[in-house]
Tab-separated table of C-alpha atoms and ligand atoms in Angstrom:
chain	number	residue	atom	x	y	z
A	1	MET	CA	117.949	62.134	117.741
A	2	THR	CA	117.465	63.285	114.176
A	3	SER	CA	115.749	66.490	115.256
A	4	THR	CA	117.292	69.634	113.859
A	5	MET	CA	116.067	71.551	116.887
A	6	ALA	CA	118.202	71.781	119.955
A	7	PRO	CA	116.714	69.379	122.514
A	8	ALA	CA	115.893	72.191	124.946
A	9	ARG	CA	114.017	74.037	122.254
A	10	ALA	CA	112.068	70.941	121.270
A	11	LEU	CA	111.162	70.271	124.895
A	12	ARG	CA	110.096	73.889	125.355
A	13	GLN	CA	107.797	73.665	122.357
A	14	ARG	CA	106.298	70.425	123.549
A	15	LEU	CA	105.642	71.779	127.034
A	16	LEU	CA	104.129	74.928	125.553
A	17	ALA	CA	101.770	72.848	123.419
A	18	GLU	CA	100.826	70.657	126.390
A	19	LEU	CA	100.166	73.655	128.636
A	20	GLU	CA	97.889	75.146	125.996
A	21	GLU	CA	96.114	71.870	125.383
A	22	ALA	CA	95.525	71.352	129.118
A	23	ARG	CA	94.016	74.815	129.460
A	24	ALA	CA	91.849	74.371	126.380
A	25	ARG	CA	90.365	71.230	127.935
A	26	THR	CA	89.736	72.905	131.283
A	27	LEU	CA	87.964	75.790	129.589
A	28	LEU	CA	86.011	73.444	127.322
A	29	LEU	CA	84.663	71.528	130.328
A	30	VAL	CA	83.410	74.672	132.048
A	31	ALA	CA	82.147	76.397	128.885
A	32	PRO	CA	78.509	75.270	129.278
A	33	LEU	CA	78.251	76.654	132.835
A	34	SER	CA	76.729	79.942	133.978
A	35	ASP	CA	78.515	82.153	136.470
A	36	GLU	CA	76.052	81.034	139.096
A	37	GLU	CA	76.698	77.366	138.404
A	38	LEU	CA	80.417	78.045	138.697
A	39	HIS	CA	79.988	79.879	142.005
A	40	THR	CA	77.685	77.368	143.679
A	41	GLN	CA	79.080	74.799	146.028
A	42	HIS	CA	77.151	71.854	144.621
A	43	ASP	CA	78.159	69.468	147.383
A	44	PRO	CA	80.090	69.821	150.658
A	45	LEU	CA	82.614	67.300	149.302
A	46	MET	CA	83.533	69.484	146.365
A	47	SER	CA	84.765	73.018	145.727
A	48	PRO	CA	82.868	75.601	143.747
A	49	ILE	CA	84.283	75.145	140.247
A	50	LEU	CA	85.616	78.703	140.281
A	51	TRP	CA	87.794	77.662	143.201
A	52	ASP	CA	89.294	74.819	141.146
A	53	LEU	CA	89.989	77.265	138.315
A	54	GLY	CA	91.655	79.839	140.554
A	55	HIS	CA	93.574	77.115	142.364
A	56	ILE	CA	94.834	75.638	139.058
A	57	ALA	CA	96.139	79.081	138.075
A	58	HIS	CA	97.787	79.866	141.399
A	59	PHE	CA	99.370	76.426	141.655
A	60	GLU	CA	100.892	77.091	138.251
A	61	GLU	CA	102.112	80.505	139.327
A	62	LEU	CA	103.659	79.062	142.467
A	63	TRP	CA	105.642	76.367	140.663
A	64	LEU	CA	106.330	77.795	137.224
A	65	THR	CA	107.204	81.368	138.096
A	66	ARG	CA	107.936	82.079	141.750
A	67	ASN	CA	109.588	78.791	142.629
A	68	LEU	CA	111.883	78.845	139.620
A	69	ASP	CA	113.463	82.010	140.938
A	70	GLY	CA	114.277	80.791	144.398
A	71	PRO	CA	112.633	78.216	146.622
A	72	ILE	CA	109.393	79.112	148.317
A	73	GLU	CA	107.055	77.010	150.368
A	74	PHE	CA	103.728	75.539	149.393
A	75	VAL	CA	102.102	77.550	152.191
A	76	GLU	CA	102.882	80.692	150.229
A	77	MET	CA	100.052	79.914	147.851
A	78	PRO	CA	97.586	82.821	148.089
A	79	GLY	CA	95.233	82.248	151.016
A	80	MET	CA	91.971	81.883	149.185
A	81	TYR	CA	93.249	79.078	146.940
A	82	ASN	CA	95.283	77.249	149.526
A	83	PRO	CA	93.556	73.895	150.065
A	84	PHE	CA	94.887	73.499	153.601
A	85	GLU	CA	93.654	76.894	154.801
A	86	HIS	CA	90.199	76.241	153.403
A	87	PRO	CA	88.782	72.714	153.594
A	88	ARG	CA	86.523	71.849	150.703
A	89	SER	CA	83.270	72.127	152.656
A	90	THR	CA	83.992	75.810	153.463
A	91	ARG	CA	84.969	76.977	150.003
A	92	GLY	CA	81.413	77.975	149.086
A	93	ALA	CA	81.709	80.885	151.533
A	94	LEU	CA	84.881	82.354	149.964
A	95	PRO	CA	84.547	85.655	148.084
A	96	LEU	CA	85.440	84.038	144.770
A	97	PRO	CA	85.637	86.385	141.775
A	98	GLY	CA	83.494	85.807	138.687
A	99	LEU	CA	84.518	83.750	135.670
A	100	ASP	CA	85.731	86.742	133.635
A	101	ARG	CA	88.084	87.805	136.391
A	102	VAL	CA	89.346	84.269	137.020
A	103	ARG	CA	90.001	83.867	133.306
A	104	GLU	CA	91.972	87.107	133.312
A	105	VAL	CA	94.061	85.846	136.213
A	106	MET	CA	94.599	82.523	134.433
A	107	SER	CA	95.820	84.267	131.262
A	108	GLU	CA	97.934	86.763	133.112
A	109	ILE	CA	99.700	83.996	135.045
A	110	ARG	CA	100.038	81.883	131.907
A	111	ALA	CA	101.731	84.756	130.048
A	112	ARG	CA	104.379	85.025	132.764
A	113	VAL	CA	104.796	81.242	132.791
A	114	LEU	CA	105.417	81.112	129.043
A	115	ASP	CA	107.833	83.997	129.302
A	116	ARG	CA	109.765	82.188	132.017
A	117	LEU	CA	109.693	78.964	130.001
A	118	GLN	CA	111.919	80.613	127.371
A	119	SER	CA	114.861	80.721	129.755
A	120	ALA	CA	114.188	77.487	131.653
A	121	ASP	CA	117.348	75.402	131.971
A	122	PHE	CA	116.301	71.753	131.704
A	123	ASP	CA	119.877	70.563	132.169
A	124	ALA	CA	120.065	72.148	135.580
A	125	ASP	CA	121.193	69.790	138.318
A	126	GLN	CA	118.197	70.817	140.359
A	127	PRO	CA	115.673	67.993	139.962
A	128	LEU	CA	112.745	70.424	139.799
A	129	LEU	CA	113.681	71.622	136.317
A	130	ALA	CA	115.710	68.702	135.004
A	131	SER	CA	113.986	67.205	131.951
A	132	GLY	CA	111.112	69.648	132.499
A	133	TYR	CA	109.773	67.790	135.572
A	134	VAL	CA	108.039	70.717	137.248
A	135	TYR	CA	106.097	71.528	134.084
A	136	ARG	CA	104.737	67.990	133.923
A	137	MET	CA	103.823	68.152	137.571
A	138	VAL	CA	101.799	71.293	136.937
A	139	LEU	CA	100.196	69.745	133.855
A	140	GLN	CA	99.139	66.684	135.833
A	141	HIS	CA	97.767	68.910	138.555
A	142	GLU	CA	95.479	70.582	136.024
A	143	TYR	CA	94.477	67.178	134.598
A	144	GLN	CA	93.633	65.921	138.090
A	145	HIS	CA	91.524	68.971	138.842
A	146	ASN	CA	89.680	68.342	135.570
A	147	GLU	CA	88.580	65.002	136.974
A	148	THR	CA	87.616	66.684	140.249
A	149	ILE	CA	85.528	69.168	138.266
A	150	LEU	CA	83.799	66.274	136.494
A	151	GLN	CA	82.928	64.721	139.867
A	152	THR	CA	81.410	68.060	140.831
A	153	LEU	CA	79.486	68.287	137.568
A	154	GLN	CA	78.056	64.813	138.106
A	155	LEU	CA	76.998	65.858	141.638
A	156	LYS	CA	75.731	69.205	140.408
A	157	GLN	CA	72.461	70.657	141.671
A	158	GLY	CA	69.824	72.091	139.344
A	159	THR	CA	69.910	71.460	135.601
A	160	PRO	CA	72.178	68.534	134.778
A	161	TYR	CA	75.431	69.339	133.042
A	162	SER	CA	75.278	69.046	129.309
A	163	PRO	CA	78.698	68.072	127.882
A	164	PRO	CA	80.159	70.524	125.358
A	165	ALA	CA	81.652	67.719	123.254
A	166	ARG	CA	81.374	63.972	123.131
A	167	VAL	CA	83.191	61.153	121.419
A	168	GLU	CA	81.307	57.960	120.719
A	169	LEU	CA	82.672	54.947	122.544
A	170	PRO	CA	83.085	51.855	120.414
A	171	VAL	CA	80.367	49.267	120.886
A	172	VAL	CA	81.311	45.602	120.811
A	173	GLY	CA	79.101	42.674	120.011
A	174	GLU	CA	77.080	41.097	122.764
A	175	GLY	CA	77.928	37.958	124.602
A	176	LEU	CA	81.617	38.349	125.347
A	177	PRO	CA	82.378	36.308	128.437
A	178	VAL	CA	83.252	38.632	131.288
A	179	THR	CA	83.804	36.140	134.051
A	180	GLY	CA	86.976	34.331	134.806
A	181	MET	CA	90.241	34.965	136.526
A	182	VAL	CA	93.820	35.028	135.372
A	183	ARG	CA	96.780	33.801	137.336
A	184	PHE	CA	99.886	35.633	138.433
A	185	PRO	CA	102.603	33.106	139.126
A	186	GLY	CA	104.215	35.058	141.958
A	187	GLY	CA	107.901	35.743	142.374
A	188	ARG	CA	110.062	38.807	142.534
A	189	VAL	CA	108.390	41.835	140.963
A	190	GLU	CA	109.541	45.399	140.449
A	191	ILE	CA	107.058	47.883	141.913
A	192	GLY	CA	107.088	51.671	141.442
A	193	THR	CA	109.429	53.662	139.261
A	194	ASP	CA	112.609	55.726	139.350
A	195	ASP	CA	111.307	58.069	136.663
A	196	ARG	CA	112.056	61.723	137.338
A	197	THR	CA	110.513	63.210	134.233
A	198	GLU	CA	106.883	62.979	135.358
A	199	ALA	CA	106.175	60.427	138.097
A	200	TYR	CA	104.929	61.759	141.420
A	201	ASP	CA	107.067	61.255	144.509
A	202	ASN	CA	104.690	58.549	145.827
A	203	GLU	CA	105.472	56.309	142.804
A	204	ARG	CA	109.187	56.211	143.686
A	205	PRO	CA	111.457	54.453	144.174
A	206	ARG	CA	111.299	51.327	142.071
A	207	HIS	CA	111.815	48.404	144.406
A	208	ALA	CA	111.628	44.627	144.323
A	209	VAL	CA	108.852	42.828	146.161
A	210	ASP	CA	108.247	39.094	146.579
A	211	VAL	CA	104.686	38.446	145.511
A	212	ARG	CA	102.841	35.227	146.306
A	213	PRO	CA	100.917	33.561	143.481
A	214	PHE	CA	97.412	34.952	143.120
A	215	GLU	CA	94.432	35.009	140.817
A	216	ILE	CA	92.735	38.196	139.716
A	217	ASP	CA	89.531	38.864	137.759
A	218	ALA	CA	90.241	39.333	134.068
A	219	HIS	CA	87.724	42.230	134.065
A	220	PRO	CA	86.372	44.736	136.540
A	221	VAL	CA	83.165	43.654	138.303
A	222	THR	CA	80.224	44.527	136.058
A	223	ASN	CA	76.874	46.104	136.850
A	224	GLY	CA	75.275	42.758	136.016
A	225	GLN	CA	77.370	40.980	138.648
A	226	TYR	CA	76.732	43.758	141.133
A	227	LEU	CA	72.985	43.517	140.495
A	228	GLU	CA	73.159	39.872	141.559
A	229	PHE	CA	74.806	40.957	144.798
A	230	ILE	CA	71.967	43.427	145.392
A	231	ALA	CA	69.340	40.821	144.498
A	232	ALA	CA	70.955	38.364	146.906
A	233	GLY	CA	70.418	40.888	149.694
A	234	GLY	CA	74.083	41.851	149.860
A	235	TYR	CA	73.341	45.192	151.516
A	236	ALA	CA	71.316	43.466	154.237
A	237	ARG	CA	73.834	40.764	155.166
A	238	PRO	CA	76.059	42.155	157.919
A	239	GLU	CA	78.439	39.193	157.736
A	240	LEU	CA	79.653	40.439	154.358
A	241	TRP	CA	80.633	43.835	155.715
A	242	SER	CA	83.549	44.936	157.854
A	243	GLU	CA	82.780	46.748	161.081
A	244	ALA	CA	83.552	50.104	159.466
A	245	GLY	CA	81.472	49.038	156.501
A	246	ARG	CA	78.496	48.217	158.727
A	247	ARG	CA	78.768	51.600	160.440
A	248	TRP	CA	78.820	53.342	157.083
A	249	LEU	CA	75.855	51.292	155.896
A	250	GLU	CA	73.826	52.158	158.984
A	251	GLU	CA	74.509	55.868	158.609
A	252	SER	CA	74.131	56.115	154.872
A	253	ARG	CA	71.253	53.649	154.377
A	254	VAL	CA	72.641	53.002	150.929
A	255	GLU	CA	71.173	50.147	148.857
A	256	ALA	CA	72.844	50.577	145.496
A	257	PRO	CA	75.734	52.435	143.821
A	258	LYS	CA	75.518	56.226	143.835
A	259	TYR	CA	73.415	57.639	140.990
A	260	TRP	CA	71.327	54.474	140.671
A	261	SER	CA	67.573	54.619	141.111
A	262	ARG	CA	64.904	51.958	141.010
A	263	SER	CA	62.141	52.451	138.473
A	264	ALA	CA	59.210	50.393	137.264
A	265	ASP	CA	61.455	49.191	134.439
A	266	GLY	CA	64.337	48.213	136.697
A	267	TRP	CA	67.471	50.010	137.800
A	268	MET	CA	68.290	53.284	136.071
A	269	THR	CA	71.409	55.397	136.302
A	270	ARG	CA	72.560	58.819	135.212
A	271	VAL	CA	75.776	60.213	133.779
A	272	MET	CA	75.523	64.007	133.626
A	273	ASP	CA	72.397	64.723	131.531
A	274	ARG	CA	71.841	61.176	130.297
A	275	VAL	CA	69.558	58.795	132.138
A	276	GLY	CA	69.306	55.193	131.072
A	277	PRO	CA	69.039	51.631	132.268
A	278	VAL	CA	71.985	50.251	134.211
A	279	GLU	CA	74.015	48.450	131.545
A	280	PRO	CA	74.838	44.945	132.776
A	281	ASP	CA	78.072	44.640	130.812
A	282	HIS	CA	79.616	47.920	132.006
A	283	PRO	CA	81.918	48.007	135.020
A	284	VAL	CA	80.134	49.061	138.190
A	285	CYS	CA	80.963	52.682	139.053
A	286	HIS	CA	80.437	54.965	142.085
A	287	VAL	CA	80.849	52.321	144.759
A	288	CYS	CA	82.877	52.927	147.883
A	289	TYR	CA	85.569	50.684	149.330
A	290	HIS	CA	83.141	49.095	151.787
A	291	GLU	CA	80.754	48.087	149.022
A	292	ALA	CA	83.625	46.675	146.984
A	293	GLU	CA	84.871	44.703	149.962
A	294	ALA	CA	81.404	43.298	150.766
A	295	PHE	CA	80.977	42.158	147.162
A	296	THR	CA	84.320	40.364	147.196
A	297	ARG	CA	83.305	38.507	150.395
A	298	TRP	CA	80.019	37.527	148.815
A	299	VAL	CA	81.848	35.821	145.933
A	300	GLY	CA	84.413	34.275	148.249
A	301	LYS	CA	87.243	36.481	147.060
A	302	ARG	CA	89.021	39.632	148.251
A	303	LEU	CA	90.332	42.888	146.842
A	304	PRO	CA	93.822	42.831	145.355
A	305	SER	CA	96.521	44.716	147.217
A	306	GLU	CA	97.934	47.574	145.206
A	307	ILE	CA	101.142	45.610	144.738
A	308	GLU	CA	99.154	42.732	143.254
A	309	TRP	CA	97.252	45.210	141.087
A	310	GLU	CA	100.484	46.742	139.780
A	311	ALA	CA	102.045	43.321	139.241
A	312	ALA	CA	98.989	42.189	137.250
A	313	ALA	CA	99.013	45.380	135.167
A	314	SER	CA	102.683	45.925	134.563
A	315	TRP	CA	104.794	42.823	135.056
A	316	ASP	CA	105.572	40.286	132.389
A	317	PRO	CA	106.535	37.180	134.368
A	318	ASP	CA	107.927	35.504	131.242
A	319	THR	CA	110.451	38.202	130.432
A	320	GLY	CA	110.869	39.911	133.812
A	321	ARG	CA	110.016	43.194	132.127
A	322	LYS	CA	107.932	46.019	133.564
A	323	LEU	CA	105.511	47.836	131.260
A	324	ARG	CA	104.420	51.428	131.460
A	325	TYR	CA	100.833	50.520	130.490
A	326	PRO	CA	99.217	47.065	130.467
A	327	TRP	CA	99.607	46.868	126.677
A	328	GLY	CA	103.202	48.100	126.604
A	329	ASP	CA	104.841	51.460	126.178
A	330	GLU	CA	102.554	53.019	123.555
A	331	PRO	CA	100.808	56.101	124.976
A	332	PRO	CA	97.073	55.731	125.654
A	333	SER	CA	94.700	56.569	122.818
A	334	ARG	CA	90.990	56.168	122.093
A	335	GLU	CA	91.740	52.837	120.418
A	336	LEU	CA	93.456	51.475	123.498
A	337	ALA	CA	91.340	52.465	126.486
A	338	ASN	CA	88.403	54.531	127.702
A	339	LEU	CA	90.208	57.535	129.131
A	340	ASP	CA	90.259	61.287	128.533
A	341	GLN	CA	86.791	62.364	129.589
A	342	LEU	CA	84.926	62.993	126.365
A	343	GLY	CA	83.271	59.568	126.253
A	344	PHE	CA	81.309	60.786	129.310
A	345	GLY	CA	80.787	57.385	130.806
A	346	THR	CA	82.009	53.850	131.012
A	347	ALA	CA	82.193	51.409	128.112
A	348	ALA	CA	81.242	47.740	128.267
A	349	VAL	CA	84.070	45.650	129.672
A	350	ALA	CA	86.115	43.957	126.943
A	351	THR	CA	85.431	46.829	124.525
A	352	PHE	CA	89.147	47.448	124.053
A	353	PRO	CA	90.832	44.156	123.167
A	354	ARG	CA	94.343	45.652	123.311
A	355	ASN	CA	93.811	46.940	126.856
A	356	ARG	CA	95.285	43.746	128.215
A	357	SER	CA	98.304	43.060	130.405
A	358	PRO	CA	100.873	40.303	129.829
A	359	ILE	CA	99.060	37.914	132.196
A	360	GLY	CA	95.731	38.646	130.461
A	361	CYS	CA	94.174	41.146	132.836
A	362	CYS	CA	91.822	43.423	130.837
A	363	GLY	CA	90.634	46.994	131.245
A	364	MET	CA	93.010	47.904	134.044
A	365	ILE	CA	93.523	51.392	132.621
A	366	GLY	CA	90.454	53.568	132.081
A	367	ASP	CA	86.676	53.281	132.690
A	368	VAL	CA	86.774	53.092	136.501
A	369	TRP	CA	89.364	53.573	139.214
A	370	GLU	CA	89.817	50.284	141.025
A	371	TRP	CA	89.807	50.053	144.812
A	372	THR	CA	92.648	48.059	146.311
A	373	SER	CA	92.923	46.677	149.836
A	374	SER	CA	95.993	48.823	150.548
A	375	ASP	CA	96.350	51.841	152.790
A	376	PHE	CA	98.105	54.788	151.171
A	377	GLY	CA	101.705	54.672	152.347
A	378	ALA	CA	105.294	55.331	151.353
A	379	TRP	CA	107.294	52.896	149.232
A	380	PRO	CA	110.520	51.943	151.000
A	381	GLY	CA	113.042	54.714	150.350
A	382	PHE	CA	110.358	57.329	149.658
A	383	ALA	CA	111.454	60.961	149.691
A	384	ALA	CA	108.904	63.770	149.473
A	385	PHE	CA	109.504	65.807	146.329
A	386	PRO	CA	109.016	68.583	145.622
A	387	TYR	CA	106.437	69.235	148.333
A	388	GLN	CA	105.193	67.211	151.279
A	389	GLU	CA	101.619	68.369	150.817
A	390	TYR	CA	101.100	66.275	147.691
A	391	SER	CA	101.466	62.781	149.186
A	392	GLU	CA	103.285	62.570	152.447
A	393	VAL	CA	100.726	64.359	154.593
A	394	PHE	CA	98.113	61.797	153.455
A	395	PHE	CA	100.115	58.652	154.262
A	396	GLY	CA	98.592	56.505	156.995
A	397	ASN	CA	95.626	54.234	157.504
A	398	GLU	CA	92.824	56.667	156.671
A	399	TYR	CA	93.008	56.403	152.894
A	400	LYS	CA	92.737	53.463	150.523
A	401	VAL	CA	94.627	53.315	147.239
A	402	LEU	CA	92.836	53.278	143.885
A	403	ARG	CA	94.547	52.339	140.636
A	404	GLY	CA	94.111	52.521	136.891
A	405	GLY	CA	92.249	55.766	136.183
A	406	SER	CA	88.698	56.253	134.962
A	407	TRP	CA	86.956	57.526	131.847
A	408	ALA	CA	87.371	60.993	133.416
A	409	THR	CA	91.174	60.742	133.754
A	410	ARG	CA	93.404	62.518	131.284
A	411	PRO	CA	96.050	60.226	129.730
A	412	GLY	CA	98.912	62.426	130.959
A	413	ALA	CA	97.931	61.552	134.520
A	414	MET	CA	97.780	57.804	134.021
A	415	ARG	CA	100.329	54.961	133.967
A	416	ASN	CA	100.709	51.603	135.689
A	417	THR	CA	102.564	53.075	138.654
A	418	PHE	CA	100.142	55.971	139.267
A	419	ARG	CA	98.585	55.943	142.752
A	420	ASN	CA	95.344	57.636	143.734
A	421	TRP	CA	93.797	57.586	147.200
A	422	ASP	CA	90.575	58.460	148.953
A	423	TYR	CA	88.542	57.716	152.063
A	424	PRO	CA	86.937	54.260	152.016
A	425	ILE	CA	83.438	55.825	152.188
A	426	ARG	CA	83.752	57.970	149.064
A	427	ARG	CA	81.497	57.297	146.084
A	428	GLN	CA	81.499	60.531	144.091
A	429	ILE	CA	84.741	59.374	142.488
A	430	PHE	CA	84.536	57.223	139.353
A	431	SER	CA	85.341	54.079	141.278
A	432	GLY	CA	84.812	50.368	140.739
A	433	PHE	CA	86.923	47.305	141.499
A	434	ARG	CA	87.923	43.788	140.557
A	435	CYS	CA	88.385	40.749	142.815
A	436	ALA	CA	91.395	38.609	143.601
A	437	ARG	CA	92.211	35.533	145.644
A	438	ASP	CA	95.220	33.498	146.718
A	439	ALA	CA	96.288	30.869	144.215
B	501	LIG	C1	95.356	62.465	144.200
B	501	LIG	C2	93.090	63.003	143.726
B	501	LIG	C3	93.749	62.539	145.981
B	501	LIG	O1	92.436	65.769	144.724
B	501	LIG	O2	93.239	65.546	146.713
B	501	LIG	C4	95.000	67.863	143.456
B	501	LIG	C5	95.031	65.319	143.713
B	501	LIG	N1	96.415	67.064	144.872
B	501	LIG	N2	95.669	68.874	144.008
B	501	LIG	C6	93.296	65.386	145.489
B	501	LIG	C7	95.468	66.723	144.003
B	501	LIG	C8	96.531	68.409	144.862
B	501	LIG	C9	94.499	64.622	144.946
B	501	LIG	N3	94.174	63.181	144.710
B	502	LIG	FE1	95.231	70.928	143.798
């Protein structure tokens, strides 16, 4: 440490900057929206965006003011913004205040948070504050709700959402081969993490697992490959689908990924306000677990388990070292991966040559979340921290794990050990997949 600042002061300044940056992004995303668009429940699966905003603020108040001055329970979150009191589908009926009022509440809470930050003791032996953990938890919560808001904006009724800012994604030359698998030799692999500075409870503890040799696609499945599945009648071949998958197919009558439509010129798709042809070299997005599973059967493969996914992304079998990101320990940036929202869409696979794990698996971080075959459960030795309502209440066989983050994920909420989960029928998330098989 060559810093002239006391470490606590440096950490305080960094957290302050990150809190401000997180809020600036949240407000940027909602800036183009009218009060009515913010109030509307655009889909039963999603909250009115004003609910997300109020919930972000009250979550922050709960953890960064009230809880620092004596333990309180998650259930003490004010009724209207408590997700367990009000399931998403009912949030449209809540008497939500207007944007001006919600912004006042956000600033008022933030002022108290920053005031409290001045006296935060990061050396405390309580794990909530040690190394600033609780601040990073709150930051990630805001980042995650940003992605939720983007799902809502993509689902939005009425005039499509027009992004307030965009960054151009790099375009690579045509003709890069996107087929092929890479091999993981198997052996003892370290899964999860012991990190207590930012990891969620469900990522802990780090533990050794014996993994059998397997092969995994070097890239996520592309639209072009998925189009072949559609053309081969994949949606009409029951033998490719699980029983639950067949039930979902019968009820939903789906024939293509969400947001695709057939036109005279072929398949079109839409991201927010942009409509264009389905790009064959982009990863397929907005498919549910059942669709992913049916595709893998069609090609004679299977989905990777989340342990295999994490091994392929993070483990260097030659050195026995575990990496924080597929490329190493360098934090994500625009040069490394398609993350952080402002690209507003996927990039062609193989666009980011450095987004490559030690075994040669590409594009694991960014673009699309990847479905795994695993149910969301506890790692051995799991302990809920700091609140059961983040992970533990969702453990079981109802949810499938997704890994790797999407274009709509903020970098602060992404790393090789990060675990996301959703119902196997969900498609409003930015979800794709890659295939694996035994070696
Ligand atoms: C991890 C995306 C499943 O949205 O339900 C936000 C994240 N948890 N607030 C969700 C979350 C509490 C969570 N997912
Ligand atoms: Fe939340």
